[in-house]
């Protein structure tokens, strides 16, 4: 008959073997050594890492699908040695809170809009300039090129690492008062904006009454009519069911918002170079997939929102011109704050892209 301590140690040995087997990184003999306890190599092979990844949008949104793709690639390429746990719909907090959690090392990954990151790296604010990009492809070229990458390089001093840009997309305005078809229609509208000064100032310049607010509070604010409207890409207006509490959808496409794929630097620094490469490449590959989905979703969402009964209107080019002129002083003001050189470089590169 076995003594109790023998049973326990055998059980523990069995459990270690199971864990090692589940890691996929250990062969039979490593496993046996590992179960014995103190072998350093076996210990390393058994290092099981977990990435907790949280985002603000729903699982069905292109951002949610992109995160699932990231999980799939990382788990597959590491043979399950790195596990990715996904949390959607601001379950772990809003963009700013999750970014703070990454800095503190209590969360590993988040993919926020770049707009609320301006408090950390002000230069992200150049992407908040209204009517900067004419297409998603233009945005890709700038974000994946030297300008976008240079801004990501400012993150590590804040205990963040930026691995790639994904797409939130072109924003459109919804509200409950009236269609916004001309400059004067913005007058007095209470609009929720992201927590970002450029957005705030631009809507103020247009005569609206903007209120910055975290994303997870928006639906309730619209429903309770503390604000008249909000602005977001079509896929979000659909996925977050804003059509249930908003009558009018005006196709302003007034600004393009990127997402930044962020990972906690304290976690990043623990990874082996091989693991870093896998994760970086997975974030880029998942990002490509996510951008494609996002562009498809943008088109499909318009039909769906029309079917849901939203009254959709376009803005004429002439009105868009008037709106741009009113906003220009805001862009000039923030160009000084974010760095004239950077903004000149941005405009120069955009001009080059448009020539091609
Ligand atoms: C989701 C946000 C959202 C953004 C906003 O976390 O706050 O309106 O457009 O998508 O990043």
Coordinates of C-alpha atoms and ligand atoms in Angstrom, one line a residue:
X1 CA 0.0 0.0 0.0
X2 CA 1.3 3.5 -0.9
X3 CA 1.9 6.0 1.7
X4 CA 0.0 9.3 1.3
X5 CA 3.2 11.4 0.5
X6 CA 4.0 8.9 -2.3
X7 CA 0.6 9.3 -3.8
X8 CA 0.9 13.0 -3.7
X9 CA 4.3 13.2 -5.3
X10 CA 3.3 10.7 -8.0
X11 CA 0.2 12.8 -8.7
X12 CA 2.3 15.9 -8.9
X13 CA 4.8 14.3 -11.2
X14 CA 1.9 13.1 -13.4
X15 CA 0.4 16.6 -13.5
X16 CA 3.8 18.2 -14.4
X17 CA 4.0 15.7 -17.3
X18 CA 0.5 16.6 -18.4
X19 CA 1.4 20.3 -18.3
X20 CA 4.6 19.8 -20.2
X21 CA 2.8 17.7 -22.8
X22 CA 0.2 20.4 -23.2
X23 CA 3.0 22.9 -23.8
X24 CA 3.9 21.0 -26.8
X25 CA 7.5 22.2 -26.5
X26 CA 8.8 19.2 -24.5
X27 CA 9.7 15.8 -25.8
X28 CA 9.4 12.6 -23.7
X29 CA 12.9 12.8 -22.1
X30 CA 12.6 16.5 -21.3
X31 CA 9.3 15.8 -19.8
X32 CA 10.7 13.1 -17.6
X33 CA 13.5 15.4 -16.4
X34 CA 11.1 18.3 -16.0
X35 CA 8.9 16.1 -13.8
X36 CA 11.9 15.4 -11.7
X37 CA 12.1 19.0 -10.9
X38 CA 15.2 21.1 -11.2
X39 CA 16.5 20.9 -14.7
X40 CA 16.8 24.5 -16.1
X41 CA 16.4 23.6 -19.7
X42 CA 13.2 21.6 -19.1
X43 CA 12.0 24.5 -16.9
X44 CA 12.4 26.9 -19.8
X45 CA 10.7 24.6 -22.3
X46 CA 7.8 24.5 -19.9
X47 CA 7.4 28.3 -19.8
X48 CA 3.8 28.8 -20.6
X49 CA 2.9 32.4 -21.3
X50 CA -0.6 33.9 -21.3
X51 CA -1.4 37.1 -23.2
X52 CA -4.5 38.8 -21.9
X53 CA -5.8 41.0 -24.8
X54 CA -8.7 43.5 -24.3
X55 CA -10.4 45.7 -26.8
X56 CA -13.3 48.1 -26.7
X57 CA -15.4 46.7 -29.6
X58 CA -17.5 43.5 -29.9
X59 CA -16.3 40.1 -31.1
X60 CA -18.4 40.5 -34.3
X61 CA -16.7 43.8 -35.2
X62 CA -13.7 43.6 -37.6
X63 CA -11.5 44.6 -34.6
X64 CA -12.8 41.6 -32.7
X65 CA -12.3 39.3 -35.6
X66 CA -8.8 40.7 -36.1
X67 CA -8.0 39.9 -32.4
X68 CA -9.2 36.3 -32.9
X69 CA -6.9 36.0 -35.9
X70 CA -4.0 37.3 -33.8
X71 CA -4.8 34.6 -31.2
X72 CA -5.0 31.9 -33.8
X73 CA -1.6 32.8 -35.4
X74 CA 0.2 33.1 -32.1
X75 CA -1.1 29.9 -30.6
X76 CA -0.5 28.0 -33.8
X77 CA 3.1 29.3 -34.3
X78 CA 4.1 28.7 -30.7
X79 CA 2.4 25.3 -30.6
X80 CA 0.2 26.6 -27.8
X81 CA 3.1 27.7 -25.7
X82 CA 1.8 31.2 -25.7
X83 CA -2.0 31.4 -25.1
X84 CA -4.0 34.5 -26.0
X85 CA -7.1 35.2 -23.9
X86 CA -9.5 37.7 -25.5
X87 CA -11.8 40.2 -23.9
X88 CA -14.2 42.2 -26.0
X89 CA -16.6 45.1 -25.5
X90 CA -14.6 47.1 -23.0
X91 CA -15.0 44.3 -20.5
X92 CA -11.6 45.2 -19.1
X93 CA -12.1 49.0 -19.5
X94 CA -12.0 51.6 -22.1
X95 CA -9.1 52.5 -24.4
X96 CA -7.4 54.8 -21.9
X97 CA -7.8 52.5 -19.0
X98 CA -6.5 49.4 -20.9
X99 CA -3.5 51.5 -22.1
X100 CA -2.8 52.4 -18.5
X101 CA -3.1 48.7 -17.5
X102 CA -0.4 47.9 -20.1
X103 CA 1.9 50.6 -18.7
X104 CA 1.3 49.1 -15.2
X105 CA 2.0 45.6 -16.6
X106 CA -1.4 44.2 -15.5
X107 CA -2.6 43.6 -19.1
X108 CA -0.5 42.5 -22.0
X109 CA -2.3 43.7 -25.2
X110 CA -4.8 46.3 -26.3
X111 CA -5.7 47.8 -29.6
X112 CA -7.1 51.3 -28.9
X113 CA -8.0 54.1 -31.3
X114 CA -4.9 56.3 -31.6
X115 CA -7.0 59.4 -30.7
X116 CA -7.1 58.8 -26.9
X117 CA -3.4 58.0 -26.9
X118 CA -2.5 61.7 -27.4
X119 CA -2.0 62.1 -23.7
X120 CA 0.8 59.6 -23.9
X121 CA 2.4 60.5 -27.3
X122 CA 1.0 63.8 -28.6
X123 CA 2.2 63.2 -32.2
X124 CA -0.6 60.6 -32.7
X125 CA -2.8 63.6 -32.9
X126 CA -1.7 64.3 -36.5
X127 CA -4.0 61.4 -37.5
X128 CA -6.9 63.3 -35.9
X129 CA -6.8 66.1 -38.5
X130 CA -10.1 66.1 -40.3
X131 CA -10.1 65.1 -44.0
X132 CA -6.4 64.1 -43.9
X133 CA -6.7 60.8 -45.7
X134 CA -8.8 60.2 -48.9
X135 CA -8.8 56.4 -48.6
X136 CA -7.8 53.5 -46.4
X137 CA -4.9 52.7 -48.7
X138 CA -3.5 56.2 -48.3
X139 CA -3.7 55.8 -44.5
X140 CA -1.9 52.4 -44.8
X141 CA 0.9 54.0 -46.7
X142 CA 1.5 56.7 -44.1
X143 CA 0.9 54.5 -41.0
X144 CA 3.1 51.6 -42.3
X145 CA 5.7 54.0 -43.6
X146 CA 8.3 56.1 -41.8
X147 CA 5.9 58.6 -40.2
X148 CA 3.6 56.0 -38.6
X149 CA 6.6 53.9 -37.4
X150 CA 8.5 56.9 -36.0
X151 CA 5.5 57.7 -33.8
X152 CA 5.3 54.1 -32.6
X153 CA 8.9 54.4 -31.6
X154 CA 7.9 57.0 -29.0
X155 CA 5.9 54.4 -27.0
X156 CA 8.6 52.4 -25.2
X157 CA 9.6 55.3 -22.9
X158 CA 6.0 55.0 -21.7
X159 CA 6.3 51.3 -21.1
X160 CA 4.4 50.5 -24.2
X161 CA 5.5 48.8 -27.5
X162 CA 3.5 49.5 -30.7
X163 CA 3.6 46.6 -33.1
X164 CA 1.3 47.7 -36.0
X165 CA -1.6 49.8 -37.0
X166 CA -5.0 48.3 -37.6
X167 CA -8.1 50.2 -39.0
X168 CA -11.0 51.7 -37.1
X169 CA -11.9 53.7 -40.2
X170 CA -13.7 56.7 -41.6
X171 CA -16.1 58.3 -39.1
X172 CA -19.7 59.3 -39.8
X173 CA -22.1 61.4 -37.7
X174 CA -25.3 60.1 -36.3
X175 CA -27.8 62.1 -34.3
X176 CA -31.4 62.4 -33.2
X177 CA -32.3 65.9 -34.2
X178 CA -32.0 66.3 -38.0
X179 CA -29.9 65.3 -41.0
X180 CA -26.6 67.1 -41.1
X181 CA -26.2 68.1 -44.7
X182 CA -24.6 71.6 -44.4
X183 CA -22.3 73.6 -42.1
X184 CA -25.2 75.2 -40.3
X185 CA -26.7 71.9 -39.3
X186 CA -23.9 71.3 -36.8
X187 CA -25.1 74.4 -34.8
X188 CA -25.8 73.5 -31.2
X189 CA -25.8 69.7 -31.7
X190 CA -24.6 67.9 -28.6
X191 CA -22.1 65.4 -29.9
X192 CA -20.0 62.9 -28.0
X193 CA -16.4 62.9 -29.2
X194 CA -13.4 60.8 -28.2
X195 CA -11.2 62.1 -25.5
X196 CA -9.1 64.1 -27.9
X197 CA -8.5 67.9 -28.2
X198 CA -8.4 68.0 -32.0
X199 CA -11.9 66.4 -32.2
X200 CA -13.2 68.6 -29.5
X201 CA -11.9 71.8 -31.1
X202 CA -13.0 70.8 -34.6
X203 CA -16.6 70.2 -33.5
X204 CA -16.6 73.5 -31.5
X205 CA -15.4 75.4 -34.6
X206 CA -18.3 73.9 -36.5
X207 CA -20.7 75.3 -33.9
X208 CA -21.6 72.0 -32.3
X209 CA -21.5 71.4 -28.6
X210 CA -19.0 68.5 -28.2
X211 CA -18.6 66.4 -25.0
X212 CA -15.6 64.0 -24.7
X213 CA -16.6 60.6 -23.3
X214 CA -15.2 57.1 -22.9
X215 CA -16.6 54.7 -25.5
X216 CA -18.4 52.3 -23.2
X217 CA -20.7 55.2 -22.0
X218 CA -21.9 56.2 -25.4
X219 CA -24.9 54.0 -25.9
X220 CA -26.4 55.0 -22.6
X221 CA -25.7 58.7 -23.2
X222 CA -27.5 58.4 -26.6
X223 CA -30.4 56.5 -25.1
X224 CA -30.7 58.8 -22.2
X225 CA -30.4 61.8 -24.5
X226 CA -27.6 63.5 -22.6
X227 CA -26.1 63.9 -26.1
X228 CA -27.8 64.2 -29.4
X229 CA -25.3 62.3 -31.4
X230 CA -21.9 60.6 -31.9
X231 CA -19.5 59.8 -34.7
X232 CA -17.9 56.5 -35.5
X233 CA -17.3 54.2 -38.5
X234 CA -20.3 52.4 -39.9
X235 CA -19.2 49.0 -38.6
X236 CA -19.3 50.3 -35.0
X237 CA -22.7 52.1 -35.5
X238 CA -24.0 48.7 -36.6
X239 CA -22.2 46.4 -34.1
X240 CA -23.0 48.6 -31.1
X241 CA -26.6 49.0 -32.2
X242 CA -26.6 52.8 -32.2
X243 CA -29.3 52.6 -34.9
X244 CA -31.7 51.6 -32.0
X245 CA -31.2 55.0 -30.4
X246 CA -30.3 57.3 -33.4
X247 CA -32.4 58.4 -36.4
X248 CA -30.1 60.2 -38.7
X249 CA -26.9 59.0 -40.3
X250 CA -24.9 61.7 -42.2
X251 CA -22.0 60.5 -44.3
X252 CA -19.5 63.0 -43.2
X253 CA -16.4 60.7 -43.4
X254 CA -14.8 63.6 -41.6
X255 CA -11.8 61.8 -40.2
X256 CA -10.0 58.4 -40.4
X257 CA -9.1 56.7 -37.1
X258 CA -6.3 54.1 -36.9
X259 CA -6.0 51.5 -34.2
X260 CA -2.6 51.0 -32.6
X261 CA -1.7 47.4 -31.6
X262 CA 0.0 47.8 -28.3
X263 CA 1.8 45.4 -26.0
X264 CA 3.0 46.0 -22.5
X265 CA 6.8 46.7 -22.5
X266 CA 7.4 44.9 -19.2
X267 CA 5.8 41.7 -20.8
X268 CA 7.6 42.3 -24.1
X269 CA 11.0 42.4 -22.4
X270 CA 10.5 39.0 -20.9
X271 CA 10.0 37.4 -24.3
X272 CA 12.7 35.6 -26.2
X273 CA 13.7 37.2 -29.6
X274 CA 11.9 34.3 -31.4
X275 CA 8.7 34.9 -29.4
X276 CA 8.9 38.7 -30.1
X277 CA 9.2 37.9 -33.9
X278 CA 6.2 35.6 -33.8
X279 CA 4.1 38.2 -31.9
X280 CA 5.1 41.1 -34.1
X281 CA 4.5 39.2 -37.3
X282 CA 1.1 37.9 -36.0
X283 CA 0.0 41.5 -35.2
X284 CA 0.9 42.6 -38.7
X285 CA -0.7 39.6 -40.4
X286 CA -3.8 39.8 -38.3
X287 CA -3.8 43.6 -39.1
X288 CA -3.9 42.9 -42.8
X289 CA -6.8 40.6 -42.4
X290 CA -8.5 43.1 -40.1
X291 CA -8.1 46.0 -42.6
X292 CA -9.7 43.9 -45.3
X293 CA -12.6 42.9 -43.1
X294 CA -13.0 46.5 -42.0
X295 CA -13.3 47.8 -45.6
X296 CA -15.8 45.2 -46.5
X297 CA -17.8 45.8 -43.3
X298 CA -17.9 49.6 -44.0
X299 CA -19.7 48.9 -47.3
X300 CA -22.0 46.2 -46.0
X301 CA -22.9 48.2 -42.8
X302 CA -24.5 51.0 -44.8
X303 CA -27.1 48.6 -46.3
X304 CA -27.8 47.1 -42.9
X305 CA -28.2 50.5 -41.2
X306 CA -30.6 51.6 -44.0
X307 CA -32.6 48.4 -43.4
X308 CA -32.7 49.2 -39.7
X309 CA -34.5 52.4 -40.6
X310 CA -31.7 55.0 -40.3
X311 CA -32.3 58.0 -42.5
X312 CA -29.0 58.4 -44.5
X313 CA -27.8 61.6 -46.2
X314 CA -24.7 62.6 -48.2
X315 CA -23.0 66.0 -48.0
X316 CA -22.3 67.8 -51.2
X317 CA -18.7 68.6 -52.1
X318 CA -19.4 72.3 -51.8
X319 CA -20.6 71.8 -48.2
X320 CA -17.6 69.7 -47.4
X321 CA -15.4 72.5 -48.7
X322 CA -17.1 75.0 -46.4
X323 CA -16.7 72.6 -43.4
X324 CA -13.0 72.1 -44.2
X325 CA -12.4 75.9 -44.3
X326 CA -14.0 76.3 -40.9
X327 CA -11.8 73.5 -39.5
X328 CA -8.5 74.7 -41.0
X329 CA -7.5 77.0 -38.2
X330 CA -7.8 74.1 -35.8
X331 CA -5.5 72.1 -37.9
X332 CA -3.0 75.0 -38.1
X333 CA -3.1 75.4 -34.3
X334 CA -2.4 71.7 -33.6
X335 CA 0.2 71.5 -36.4
X336 CA 2.3 73.9 -34.3
X337 CA 1.7 71.8 -31.1
X338 CA 2.5 68.4 -32.7
X339 CA 5.5 69.7 -34.7
X340 CA 5.5 71.7 -37.9
X341 CA 8.3 69.5 -39.4
X342 CA 6.3 66.3 -38.8
X343 CA 3.2 67.8 -40.4
X344 CA 5.1 69.1 -43.4
X345 CA 6.7 65.7 -43.8
X346 CA 3.2 64.1 -43.6
X347 CA 1.8 66.5 -46.3
X348 CA 4.8 66.0 -48.5
X349 CA 4.5 62.2 -48.3
X350 CA 0.7 62.4 -49.0
X351 CA 1.4 64.5 -52.0
X352 CA 3.9 61.9 -53.3
X353 CA 1.4 59.0 -52.7
X354 CA -1.3 61.0 -54.6
X355 CA 1.1 61.5 -57.6
X356 CA 1.6 57.8 -58.1
Ligands
LIG1 C1 -13.3 51.4 -29.0 C2 -13.0 52.8 -29.4 C3 -13.9 53.2 -30.5 C4 -13.7 54.7 -30.9 C5 -14.5 55.6 -30.0 O1 -12.5 51.0 -27.9 O2 -14.2 55.7 -28.9 O3 -15.5 56.2 -30.5 O4 -14.0 54.9 -32.3 O5 -13.9 52.4 -31.5 O6 -11.6 52.9 -29.9

